[in-house]
mmCIF file of C-alpha atoms in Angstrom:
data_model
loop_
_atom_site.group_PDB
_atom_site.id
_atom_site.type_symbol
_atom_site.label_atom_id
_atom_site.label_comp_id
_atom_site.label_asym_id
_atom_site.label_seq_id
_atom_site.Cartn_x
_atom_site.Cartn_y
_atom_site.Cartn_z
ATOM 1 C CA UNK A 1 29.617 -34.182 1.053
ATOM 2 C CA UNK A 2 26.516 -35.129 2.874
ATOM 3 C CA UNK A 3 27.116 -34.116 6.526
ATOM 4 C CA UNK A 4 24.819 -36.580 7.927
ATOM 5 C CA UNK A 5 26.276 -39.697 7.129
ATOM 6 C CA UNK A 6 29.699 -38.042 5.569
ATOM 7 C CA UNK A 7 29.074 -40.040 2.386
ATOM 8 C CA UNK A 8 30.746 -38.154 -0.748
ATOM 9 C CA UNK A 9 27.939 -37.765 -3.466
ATOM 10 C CA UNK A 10 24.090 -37.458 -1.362
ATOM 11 C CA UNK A 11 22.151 -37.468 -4.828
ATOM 12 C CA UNK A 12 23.672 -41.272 -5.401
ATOM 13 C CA UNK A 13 23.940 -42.838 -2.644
ATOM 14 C CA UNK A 14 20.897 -45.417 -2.112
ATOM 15 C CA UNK A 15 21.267 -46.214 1.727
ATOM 16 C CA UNK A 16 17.776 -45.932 3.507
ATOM 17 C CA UNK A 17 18.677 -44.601 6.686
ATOM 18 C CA UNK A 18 16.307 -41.494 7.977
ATOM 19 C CA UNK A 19 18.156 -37.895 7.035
ATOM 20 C CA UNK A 20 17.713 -35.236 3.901
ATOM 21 C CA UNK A 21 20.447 -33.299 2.107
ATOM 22 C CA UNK A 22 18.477 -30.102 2.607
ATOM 23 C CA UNK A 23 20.185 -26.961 1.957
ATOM 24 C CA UNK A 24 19.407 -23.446 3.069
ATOM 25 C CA UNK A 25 19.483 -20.264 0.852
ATOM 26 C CA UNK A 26 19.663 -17.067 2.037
ATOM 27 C CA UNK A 27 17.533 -14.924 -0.390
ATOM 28 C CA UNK A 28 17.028 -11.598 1.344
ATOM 29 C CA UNK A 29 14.427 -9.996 -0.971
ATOM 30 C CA UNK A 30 11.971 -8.008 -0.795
ATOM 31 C CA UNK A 31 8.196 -9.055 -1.623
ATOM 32 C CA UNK A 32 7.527 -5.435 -2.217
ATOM 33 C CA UNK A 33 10.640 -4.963 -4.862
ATOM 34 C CA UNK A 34 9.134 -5.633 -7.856
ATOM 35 C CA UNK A 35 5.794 -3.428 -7.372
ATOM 36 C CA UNK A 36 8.454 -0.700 -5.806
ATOM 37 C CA UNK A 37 10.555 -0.628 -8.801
ATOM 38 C CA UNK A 38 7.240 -0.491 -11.128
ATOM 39 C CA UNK A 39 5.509 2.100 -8.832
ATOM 40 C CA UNK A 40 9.068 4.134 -8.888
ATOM 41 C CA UNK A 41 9.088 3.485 -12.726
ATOM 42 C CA UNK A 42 5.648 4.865 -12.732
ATOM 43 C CA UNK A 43 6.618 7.750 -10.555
ATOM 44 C CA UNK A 44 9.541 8.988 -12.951
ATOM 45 C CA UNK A 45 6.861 8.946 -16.040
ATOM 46 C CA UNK A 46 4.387 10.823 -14.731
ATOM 47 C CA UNK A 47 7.637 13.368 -13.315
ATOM 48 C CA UNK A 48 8.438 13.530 -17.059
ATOM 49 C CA UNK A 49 4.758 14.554 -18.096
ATOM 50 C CA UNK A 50 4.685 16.999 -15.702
ATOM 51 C CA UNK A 51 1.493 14.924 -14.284
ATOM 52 C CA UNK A 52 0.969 14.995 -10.195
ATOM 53 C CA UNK A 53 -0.563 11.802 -9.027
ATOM 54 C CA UNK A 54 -2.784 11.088 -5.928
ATOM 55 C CA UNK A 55 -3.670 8.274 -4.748
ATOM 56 C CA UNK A 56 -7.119 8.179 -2.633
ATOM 57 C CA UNK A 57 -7.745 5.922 0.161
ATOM 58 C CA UNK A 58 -11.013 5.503 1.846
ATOM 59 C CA UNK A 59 -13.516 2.678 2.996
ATOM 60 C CA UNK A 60 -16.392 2.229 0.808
ATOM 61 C CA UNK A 61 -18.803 5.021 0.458
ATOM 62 C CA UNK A 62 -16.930 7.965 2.040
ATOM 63 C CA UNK A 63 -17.505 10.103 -0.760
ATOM 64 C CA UNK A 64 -13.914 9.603 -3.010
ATOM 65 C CA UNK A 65 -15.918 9.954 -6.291
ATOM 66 C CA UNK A 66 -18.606 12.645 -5.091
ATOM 67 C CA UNK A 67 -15.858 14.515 -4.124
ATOM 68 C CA UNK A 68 -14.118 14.310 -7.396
ATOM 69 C CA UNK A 69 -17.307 15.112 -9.113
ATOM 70 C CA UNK A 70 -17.454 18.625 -7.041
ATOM 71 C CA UNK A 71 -13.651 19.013 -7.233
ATOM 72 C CA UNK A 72 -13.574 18.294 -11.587
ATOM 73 C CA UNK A 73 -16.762 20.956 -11.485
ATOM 74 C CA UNK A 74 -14.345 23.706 -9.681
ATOM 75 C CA UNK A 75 -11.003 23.103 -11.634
ATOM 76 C CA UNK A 76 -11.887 22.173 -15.153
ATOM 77 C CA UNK A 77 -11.528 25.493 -16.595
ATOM 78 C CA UNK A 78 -8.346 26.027 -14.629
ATOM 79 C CA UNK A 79 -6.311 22.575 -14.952
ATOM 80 C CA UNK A 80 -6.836 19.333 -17.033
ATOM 81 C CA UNK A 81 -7.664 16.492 -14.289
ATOM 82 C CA UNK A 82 -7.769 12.339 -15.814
ATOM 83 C CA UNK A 83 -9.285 9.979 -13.307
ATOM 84 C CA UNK A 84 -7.886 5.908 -12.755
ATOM 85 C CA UNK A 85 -10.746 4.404 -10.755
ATOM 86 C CA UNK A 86 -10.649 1.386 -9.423
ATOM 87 C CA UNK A 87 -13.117 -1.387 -8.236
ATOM 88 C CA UNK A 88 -13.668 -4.746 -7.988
ATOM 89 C CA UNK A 89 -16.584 -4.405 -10.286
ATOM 90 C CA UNK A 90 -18.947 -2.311 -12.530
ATOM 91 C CA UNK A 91 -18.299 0.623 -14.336
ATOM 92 C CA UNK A 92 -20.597 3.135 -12.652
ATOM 93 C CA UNK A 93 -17.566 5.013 -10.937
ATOM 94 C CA UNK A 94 -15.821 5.771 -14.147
ATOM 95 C CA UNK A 95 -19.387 6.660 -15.529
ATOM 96 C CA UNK A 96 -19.929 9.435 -12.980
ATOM 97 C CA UNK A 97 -16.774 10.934 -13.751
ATOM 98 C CA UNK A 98 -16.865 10.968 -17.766
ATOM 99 C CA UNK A 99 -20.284 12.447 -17.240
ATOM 100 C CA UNK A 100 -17.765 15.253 -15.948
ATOM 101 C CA UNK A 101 -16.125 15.828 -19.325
ATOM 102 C CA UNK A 102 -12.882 14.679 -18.112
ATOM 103 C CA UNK A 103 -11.083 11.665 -19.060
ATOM 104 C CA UNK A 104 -11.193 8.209 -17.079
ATOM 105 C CA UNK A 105 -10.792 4.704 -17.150
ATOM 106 C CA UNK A 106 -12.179 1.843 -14.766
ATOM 107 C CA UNK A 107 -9.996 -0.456 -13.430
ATOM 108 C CA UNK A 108 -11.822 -3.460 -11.919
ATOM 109 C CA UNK A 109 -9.911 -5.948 -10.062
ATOM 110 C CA UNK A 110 -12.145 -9.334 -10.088
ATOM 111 C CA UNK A 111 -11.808 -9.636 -6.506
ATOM 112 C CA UNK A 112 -8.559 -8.248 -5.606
ATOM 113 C CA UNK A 113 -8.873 -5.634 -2.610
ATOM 114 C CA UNK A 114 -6.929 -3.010 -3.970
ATOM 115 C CA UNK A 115 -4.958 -1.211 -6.859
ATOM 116 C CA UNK A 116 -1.238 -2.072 -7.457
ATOM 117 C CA UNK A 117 1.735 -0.505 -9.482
ATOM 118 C CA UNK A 118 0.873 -2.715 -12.638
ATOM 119 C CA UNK A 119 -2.741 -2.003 -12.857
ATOM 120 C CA UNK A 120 -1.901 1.787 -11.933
ATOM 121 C CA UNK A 121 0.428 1.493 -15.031
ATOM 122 C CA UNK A 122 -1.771 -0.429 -17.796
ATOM 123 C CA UNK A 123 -4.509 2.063 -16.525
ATOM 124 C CA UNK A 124 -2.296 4.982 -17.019
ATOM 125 C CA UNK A 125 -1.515 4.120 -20.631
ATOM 126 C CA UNK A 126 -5.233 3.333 -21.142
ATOM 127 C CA UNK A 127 -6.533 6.707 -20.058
ATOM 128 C CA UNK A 128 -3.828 8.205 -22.378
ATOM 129 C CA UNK A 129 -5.529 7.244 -25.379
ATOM 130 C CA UNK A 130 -8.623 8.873 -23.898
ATOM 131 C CA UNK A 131 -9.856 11.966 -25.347
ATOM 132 C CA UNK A 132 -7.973 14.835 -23.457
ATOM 133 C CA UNK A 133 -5.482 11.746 -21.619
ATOM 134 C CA UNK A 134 -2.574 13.120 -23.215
ATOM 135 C CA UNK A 135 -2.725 16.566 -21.558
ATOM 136 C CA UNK A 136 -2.991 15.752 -17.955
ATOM 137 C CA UNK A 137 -2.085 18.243 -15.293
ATOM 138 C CA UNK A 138 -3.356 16.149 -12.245
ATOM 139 C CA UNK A 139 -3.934 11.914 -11.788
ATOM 140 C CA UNK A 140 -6.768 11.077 -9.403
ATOM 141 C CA UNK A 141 -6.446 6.681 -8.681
ATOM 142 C CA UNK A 142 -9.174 6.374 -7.066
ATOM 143 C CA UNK A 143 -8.193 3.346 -4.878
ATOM 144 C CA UNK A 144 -10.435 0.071 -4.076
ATOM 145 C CA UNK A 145 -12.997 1.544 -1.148
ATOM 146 C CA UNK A 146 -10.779 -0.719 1.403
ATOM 147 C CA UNK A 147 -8.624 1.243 4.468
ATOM 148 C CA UNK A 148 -6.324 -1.669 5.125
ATOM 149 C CA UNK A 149 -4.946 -3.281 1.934
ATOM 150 C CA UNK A 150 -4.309 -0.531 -0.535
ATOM 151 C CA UNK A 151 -1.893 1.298 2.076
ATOM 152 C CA UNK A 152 0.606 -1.429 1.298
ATOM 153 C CA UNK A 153 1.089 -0.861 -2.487
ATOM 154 C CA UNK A 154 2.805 2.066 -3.617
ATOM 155 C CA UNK A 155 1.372 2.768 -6.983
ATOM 156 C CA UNK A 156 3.960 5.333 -7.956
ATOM 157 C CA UNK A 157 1.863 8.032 -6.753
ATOM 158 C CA UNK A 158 3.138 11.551 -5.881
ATOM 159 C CA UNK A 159 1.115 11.950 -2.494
ATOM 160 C CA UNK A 160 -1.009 9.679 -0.448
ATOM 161 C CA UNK A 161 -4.866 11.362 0.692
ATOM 162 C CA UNK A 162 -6.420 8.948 3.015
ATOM 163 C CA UNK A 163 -10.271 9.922 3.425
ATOM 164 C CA UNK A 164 -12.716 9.675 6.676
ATOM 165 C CA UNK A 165 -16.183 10.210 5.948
ATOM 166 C CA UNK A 166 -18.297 11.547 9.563
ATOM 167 C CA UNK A 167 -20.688 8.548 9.279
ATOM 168 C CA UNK A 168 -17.683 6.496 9.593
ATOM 169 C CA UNK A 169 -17.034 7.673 13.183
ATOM 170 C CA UNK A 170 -14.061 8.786 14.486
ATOM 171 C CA UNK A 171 -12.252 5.685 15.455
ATOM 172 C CA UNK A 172 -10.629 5.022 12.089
ATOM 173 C CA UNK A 173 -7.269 6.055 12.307
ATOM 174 C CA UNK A 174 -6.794 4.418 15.764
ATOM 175 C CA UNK A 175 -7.860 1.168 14.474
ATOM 176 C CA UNK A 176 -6.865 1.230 10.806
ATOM 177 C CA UNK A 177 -2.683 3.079 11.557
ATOM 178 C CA UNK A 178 -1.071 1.968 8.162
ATOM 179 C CA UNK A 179 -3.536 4.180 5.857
ATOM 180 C CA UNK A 180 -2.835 7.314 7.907
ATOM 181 C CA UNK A 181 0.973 6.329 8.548
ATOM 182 C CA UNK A 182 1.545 5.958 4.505
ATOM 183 C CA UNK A 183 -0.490 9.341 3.618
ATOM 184 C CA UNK A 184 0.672 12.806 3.332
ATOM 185 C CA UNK A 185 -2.922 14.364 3.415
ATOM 186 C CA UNK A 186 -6.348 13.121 5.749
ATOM 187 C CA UNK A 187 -9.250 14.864 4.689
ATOM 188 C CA UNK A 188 -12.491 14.477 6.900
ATOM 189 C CA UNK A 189 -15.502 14.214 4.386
ATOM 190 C CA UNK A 190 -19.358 14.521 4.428
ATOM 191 C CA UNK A 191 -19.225 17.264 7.406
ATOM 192 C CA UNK A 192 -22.351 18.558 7.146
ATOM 193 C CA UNK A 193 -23.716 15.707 8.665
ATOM 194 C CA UNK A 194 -21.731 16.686 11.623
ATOM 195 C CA UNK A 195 -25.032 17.604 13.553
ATOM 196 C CA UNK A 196 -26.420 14.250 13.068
ATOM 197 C CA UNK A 197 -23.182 11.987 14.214
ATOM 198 C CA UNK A 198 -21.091 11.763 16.930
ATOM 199 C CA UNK A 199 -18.340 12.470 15.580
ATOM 200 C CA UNK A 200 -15.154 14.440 16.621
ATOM 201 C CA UNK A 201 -12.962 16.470 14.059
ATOM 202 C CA UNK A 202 -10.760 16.872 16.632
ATOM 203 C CA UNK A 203 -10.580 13.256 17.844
ATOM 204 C CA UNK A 204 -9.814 11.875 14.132
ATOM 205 C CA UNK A 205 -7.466 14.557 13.278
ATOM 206 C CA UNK A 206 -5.859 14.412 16.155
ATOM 207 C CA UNK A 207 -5.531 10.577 16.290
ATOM 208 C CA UNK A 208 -4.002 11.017 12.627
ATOM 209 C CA UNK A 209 -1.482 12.925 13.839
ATOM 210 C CA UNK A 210 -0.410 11.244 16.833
ATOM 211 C CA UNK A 211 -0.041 8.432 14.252
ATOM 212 C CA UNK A 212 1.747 10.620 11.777
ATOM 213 C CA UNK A 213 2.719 14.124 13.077
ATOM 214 C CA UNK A 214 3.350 15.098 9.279
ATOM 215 C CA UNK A 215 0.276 14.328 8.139
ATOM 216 C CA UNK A 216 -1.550 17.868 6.176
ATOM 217 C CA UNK A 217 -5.020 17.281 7.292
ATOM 218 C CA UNK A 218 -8.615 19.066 6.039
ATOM 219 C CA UNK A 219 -12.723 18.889 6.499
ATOM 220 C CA UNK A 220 -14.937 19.218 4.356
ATOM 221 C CA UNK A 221 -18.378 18.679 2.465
ATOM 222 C CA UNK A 222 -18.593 18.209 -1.213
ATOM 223 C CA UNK A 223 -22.144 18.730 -1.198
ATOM 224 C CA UNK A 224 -22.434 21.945 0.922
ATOM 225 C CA UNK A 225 -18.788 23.739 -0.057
ATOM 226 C CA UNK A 226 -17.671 24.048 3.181
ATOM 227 C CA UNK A 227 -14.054 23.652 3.325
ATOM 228 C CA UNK A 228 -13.572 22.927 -0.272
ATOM 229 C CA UNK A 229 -11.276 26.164 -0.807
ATOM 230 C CA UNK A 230 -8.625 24.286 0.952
ATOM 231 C CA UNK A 231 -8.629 21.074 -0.684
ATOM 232 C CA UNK A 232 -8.967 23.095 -4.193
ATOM 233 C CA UNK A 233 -5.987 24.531 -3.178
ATOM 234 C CA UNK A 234 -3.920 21.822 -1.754
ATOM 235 C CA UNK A 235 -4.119 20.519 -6.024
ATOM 236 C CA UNK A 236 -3.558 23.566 -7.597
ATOM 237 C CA UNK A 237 -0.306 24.246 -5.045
ATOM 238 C CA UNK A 238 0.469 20.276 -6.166
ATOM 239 C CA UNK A 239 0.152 21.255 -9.762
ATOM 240 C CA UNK A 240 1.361 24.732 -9.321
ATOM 241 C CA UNK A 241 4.681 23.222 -7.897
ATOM 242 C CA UNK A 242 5.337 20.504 -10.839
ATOM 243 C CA UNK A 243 5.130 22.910 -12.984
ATOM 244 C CA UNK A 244 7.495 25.298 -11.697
ATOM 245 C CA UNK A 245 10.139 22.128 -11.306
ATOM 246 C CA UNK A 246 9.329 21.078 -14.402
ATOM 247 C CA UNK A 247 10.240 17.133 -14.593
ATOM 248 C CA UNK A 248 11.665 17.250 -11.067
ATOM 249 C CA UNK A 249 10.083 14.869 -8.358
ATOM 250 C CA UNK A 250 7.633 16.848 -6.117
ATOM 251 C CA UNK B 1 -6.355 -10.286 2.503
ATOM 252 C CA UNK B 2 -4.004 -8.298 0.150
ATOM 253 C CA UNK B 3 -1.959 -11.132 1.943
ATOM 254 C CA UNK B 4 -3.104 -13.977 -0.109
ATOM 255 C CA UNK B 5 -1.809 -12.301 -3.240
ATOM 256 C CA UNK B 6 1.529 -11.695 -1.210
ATOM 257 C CA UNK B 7 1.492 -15.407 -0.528
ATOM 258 C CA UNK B 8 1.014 -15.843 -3.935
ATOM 259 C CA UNK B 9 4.196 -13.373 -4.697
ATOM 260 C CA UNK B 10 6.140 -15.383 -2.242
ATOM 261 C CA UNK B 11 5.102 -18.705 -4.334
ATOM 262 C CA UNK B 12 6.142 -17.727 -7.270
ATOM 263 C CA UNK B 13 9.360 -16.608 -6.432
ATOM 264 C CA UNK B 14 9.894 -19.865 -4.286
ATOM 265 C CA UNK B 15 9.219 -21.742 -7.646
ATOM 266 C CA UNK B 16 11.746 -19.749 -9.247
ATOM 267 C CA UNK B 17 14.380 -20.529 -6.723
ATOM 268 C CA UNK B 18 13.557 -24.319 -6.460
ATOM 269 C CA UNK B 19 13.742 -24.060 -10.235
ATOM 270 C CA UNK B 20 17.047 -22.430 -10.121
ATOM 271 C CA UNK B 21 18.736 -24.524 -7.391
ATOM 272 C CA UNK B 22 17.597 -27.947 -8.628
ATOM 273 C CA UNK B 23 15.811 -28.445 -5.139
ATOM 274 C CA UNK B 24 11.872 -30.031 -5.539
ATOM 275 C CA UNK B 25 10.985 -29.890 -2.253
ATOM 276 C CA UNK B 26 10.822 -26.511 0.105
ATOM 277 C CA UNK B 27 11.187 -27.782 3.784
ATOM 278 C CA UNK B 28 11.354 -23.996 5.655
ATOM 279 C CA UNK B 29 10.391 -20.789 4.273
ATOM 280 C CA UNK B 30 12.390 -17.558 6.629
ATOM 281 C CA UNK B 31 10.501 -14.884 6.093
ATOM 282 C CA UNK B 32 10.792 -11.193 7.761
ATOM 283 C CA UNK B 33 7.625 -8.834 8.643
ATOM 284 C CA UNK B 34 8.038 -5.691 9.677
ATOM 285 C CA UNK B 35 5.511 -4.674 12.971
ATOM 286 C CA UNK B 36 4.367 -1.443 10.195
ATOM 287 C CA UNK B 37 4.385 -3.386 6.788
ATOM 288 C CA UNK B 38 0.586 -3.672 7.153
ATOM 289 C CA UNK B 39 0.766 -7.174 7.110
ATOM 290 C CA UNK B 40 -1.523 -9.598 9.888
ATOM 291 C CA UNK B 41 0.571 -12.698 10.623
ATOM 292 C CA UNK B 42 -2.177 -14.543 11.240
ATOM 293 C CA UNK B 43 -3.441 -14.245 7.753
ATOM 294 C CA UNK B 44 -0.274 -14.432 6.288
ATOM 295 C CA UNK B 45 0.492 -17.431 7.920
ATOM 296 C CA UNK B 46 -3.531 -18.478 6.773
ATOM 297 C CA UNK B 47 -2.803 -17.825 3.260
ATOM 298 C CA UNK B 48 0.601 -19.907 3.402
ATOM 299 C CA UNK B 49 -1.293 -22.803 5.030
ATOM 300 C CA UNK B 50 -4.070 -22.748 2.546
ATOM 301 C CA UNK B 51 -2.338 -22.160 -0.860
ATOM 302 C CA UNK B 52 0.252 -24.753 0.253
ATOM 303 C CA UNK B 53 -1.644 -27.577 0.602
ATOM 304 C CA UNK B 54 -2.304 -27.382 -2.974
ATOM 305 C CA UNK B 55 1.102 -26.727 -3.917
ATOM 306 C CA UNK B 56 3.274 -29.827 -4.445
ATOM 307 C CA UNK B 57 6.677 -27.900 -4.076
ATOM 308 C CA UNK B 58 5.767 -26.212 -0.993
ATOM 309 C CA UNK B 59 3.304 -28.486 0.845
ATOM 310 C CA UNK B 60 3.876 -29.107 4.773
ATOM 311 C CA UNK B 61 7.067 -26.627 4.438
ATOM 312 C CA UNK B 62 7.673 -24.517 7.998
ATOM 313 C CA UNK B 63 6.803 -20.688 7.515
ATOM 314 C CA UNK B 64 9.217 -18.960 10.109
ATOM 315 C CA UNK B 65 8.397 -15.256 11.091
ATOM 316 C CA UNK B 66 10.822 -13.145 12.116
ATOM 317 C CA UNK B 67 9.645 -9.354 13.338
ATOM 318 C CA UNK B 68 12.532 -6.691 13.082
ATOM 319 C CA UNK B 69 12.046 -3.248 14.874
ATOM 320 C CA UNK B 70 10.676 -0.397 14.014
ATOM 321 C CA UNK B 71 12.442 2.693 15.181
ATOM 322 C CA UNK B 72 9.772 5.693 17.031
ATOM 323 C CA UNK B 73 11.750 9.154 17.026
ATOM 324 C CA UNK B 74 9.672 11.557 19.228
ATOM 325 C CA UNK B 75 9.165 15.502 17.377
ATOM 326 C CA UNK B 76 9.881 16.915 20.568
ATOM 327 C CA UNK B 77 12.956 15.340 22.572
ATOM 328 C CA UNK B 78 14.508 13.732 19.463
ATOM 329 C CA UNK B 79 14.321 10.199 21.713
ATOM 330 C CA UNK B 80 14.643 7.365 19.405
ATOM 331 C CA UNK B 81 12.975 4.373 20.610
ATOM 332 C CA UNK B 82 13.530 1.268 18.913
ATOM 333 C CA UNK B 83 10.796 -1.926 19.421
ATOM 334 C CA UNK B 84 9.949 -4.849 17.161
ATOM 335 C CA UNK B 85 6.581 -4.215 19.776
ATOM 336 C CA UNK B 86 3.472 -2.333 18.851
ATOM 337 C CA UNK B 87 3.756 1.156 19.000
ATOM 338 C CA UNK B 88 4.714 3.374 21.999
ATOM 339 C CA UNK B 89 1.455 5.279 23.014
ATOM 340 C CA UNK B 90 4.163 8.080 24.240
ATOM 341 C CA UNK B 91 8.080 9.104 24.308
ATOM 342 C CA UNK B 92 9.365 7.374 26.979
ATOM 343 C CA UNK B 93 11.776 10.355 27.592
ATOM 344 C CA UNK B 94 9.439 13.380 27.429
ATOM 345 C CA UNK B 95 5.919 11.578 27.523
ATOM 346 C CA UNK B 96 4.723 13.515 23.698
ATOM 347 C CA UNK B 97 2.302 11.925 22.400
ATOM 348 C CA UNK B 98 3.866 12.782 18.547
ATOM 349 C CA UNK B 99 6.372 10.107 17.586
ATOM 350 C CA UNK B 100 7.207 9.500 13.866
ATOM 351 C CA UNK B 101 7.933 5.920 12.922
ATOM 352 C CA UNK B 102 10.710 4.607 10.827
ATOM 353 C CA UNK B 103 11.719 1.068 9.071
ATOM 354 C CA UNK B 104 9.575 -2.129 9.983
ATOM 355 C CA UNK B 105 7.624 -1.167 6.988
ATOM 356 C CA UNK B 106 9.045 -4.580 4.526
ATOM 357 C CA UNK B 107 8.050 -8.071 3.929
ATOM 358 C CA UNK B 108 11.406 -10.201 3.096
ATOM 359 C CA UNK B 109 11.759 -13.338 1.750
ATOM 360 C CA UNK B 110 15.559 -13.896 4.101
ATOM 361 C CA UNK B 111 16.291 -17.793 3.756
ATOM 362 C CA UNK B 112 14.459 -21.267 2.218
ATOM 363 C CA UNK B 113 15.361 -24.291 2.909
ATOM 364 C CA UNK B 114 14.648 -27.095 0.201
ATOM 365 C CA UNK B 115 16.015 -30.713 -0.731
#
């Protein structure tokens, strides 16, 4: 019955006066589900491989695929790494990284700011038909260089390493929370330019933490060494610890 | 922007439900953000205007925000503090500066109303 003008049957009636017969639904979903139950279905595959998946987060040029470089240099003869990267164009990321030896495939976006569970997945089964993509011990996705969208997709991901490069300055995890909020690791990159920047380990990190007390955090430089033990052994503790659980979640 | 493509989530499923419920016209959209989903309002409510207009289903439809709270429990005292607000600077209790956040972190589609 319309309740407006109490007539029985509102999609007959013909009468002109000035009401709708709107109806409300309540819905109560989630825009998220359906790239959390794909990033979750993601998650549970790469538990079954025994594969340990990090997503990096950074803003462009902080050094998320020179670091790779440096860390698939250190680790290759100890574990088998495979590389997602992702960009909104070109090629040249994944290029760098196969001129490692290891395997990789490029996402690119065509526009889209950052990486989500279904790209992370058709990626995923690309890179397994890579040479040496069926034997991975640890995922790098390299995110889209962006510190403000990726942080709301979960890709399916194991752990979240949001990057901060010194040229950056200091400021970033004050003004960009969500990143640092969403990650389980902060690494501070590019510090031997420390001397030339004004720039305070102390002030990020500490920022980070206020944000996220939980947060695991680490500085380094990929091109001098410095600090690289730790983050070397941050992975092999990740891949050390699948292994030992077997198909368990981390 | 990632909130265009969430706008363009939001249509889609907004189609489905018009298609579903026999309505062809969407005249409110209830929608909830959470203060830590990541999500500006302003360009969420940008997107919505802008991808509407082109969108005979949805076009001229009210977008209604609603912000839930976010709950702030402090590593030293325990104190939960509960705000829909930005973010403590500091335990209100103790005054640490180390509070770890919980909920306020979804983006729900809670009510449409269509003809």
């Amino acid at each position: 019955m319309c309740d407006t003008c109490g007539c029985p049957n509102p999609s007959h009636h013909t009468h002109d006066h000035d009401h709708t017969h709107s109806r409300t639904i309540d819905v109560h979903t989630s825009l998220f589900a359906a790239n959390d139950a794909l990033a979750k279905a993601n998650r549970e595959h790469f538990d079954d491989s025994g594969i340990v998946a990090l997503n990096l987060i950074s803003s462009p040029g902080s050094g998320k695929t020179t670091l790779l470089e440096h860390t698939i240099d250190a680790l290759k003869n100890k574990i088998s790494i495979g590389v997602i990267e992702g960009d909104i164009e070109t090629e040249k990321d994944a290029e760098r990284i196969r001129a490692k030896g290891v395997p990789v495939i490029q996402l690119t976006t065509g526009g889209a700011c950052h990486l989500d569970a279904t790209m992370t997945h058709k990626g995923f089964h690309r890179l397994e038909k890579e040479d040496g993509g069926k034997s991975i011990d640890l995922l790098f996705i390299e995110n889209v260089g962006n510190l403000v969208c990726p942080s709301t997709f979960d890709l399916g991901e194991h752990e979240r390493v949001v990057l901060v490069s010194v040229p950056e300055g200091p400021d970033k995890p004050a003004k960009y929370p969500k990143a640092f909020i969403s990650s389980q690791t902060f690494v501070v990159t590019k510090t031997d330019l420390l001397p030339y920047f004004d720039f305070s380990v102390a002030e990020a990190t500490g920022d980070a933490l206020h944000l996220n007390p939980r947060l695991r955090t680490m500085d380094l430089s990929s091109t001098t060494g410095e600090g690289m033990d730790i983050w070397l052994n941050y992975l092999l503790e990740l891949v050390d610890k699948m292994k030992k659980n077997g198909n368990r979640k981390l | 922007m990632h909130e265009i493509s969430l706008v363009q989530g939001l249509f889609h499923q907004l189609e489905k439900l018009a298609r579903e419920n026999n309505g062809d016209k969407i005249i409110s959209v209830t929608m909830e953000i959470g203060p830590l989903s990541g999500i500006v309002i302003d360009s969420f409510r940008f997107g919505f205007d802008v991808l509407s207009a082109d969108n005979d289903l949805i076009r001229g439809a009210e977008l209604i925000i609603e912000v839930p709270p976010a709950t702030y429990t402090c590593v030293q005292c325990g104190h939960k503090e509960t705000t829909s607000d930005s973010r403590p600077d500091k335990c209100i209790k103790c005054g640490d500066l180390f509070l770890i956040p919980t909920g306020g972190e979804d983006l729900i589609l809670n009510r449409i109303e269509m003809e």
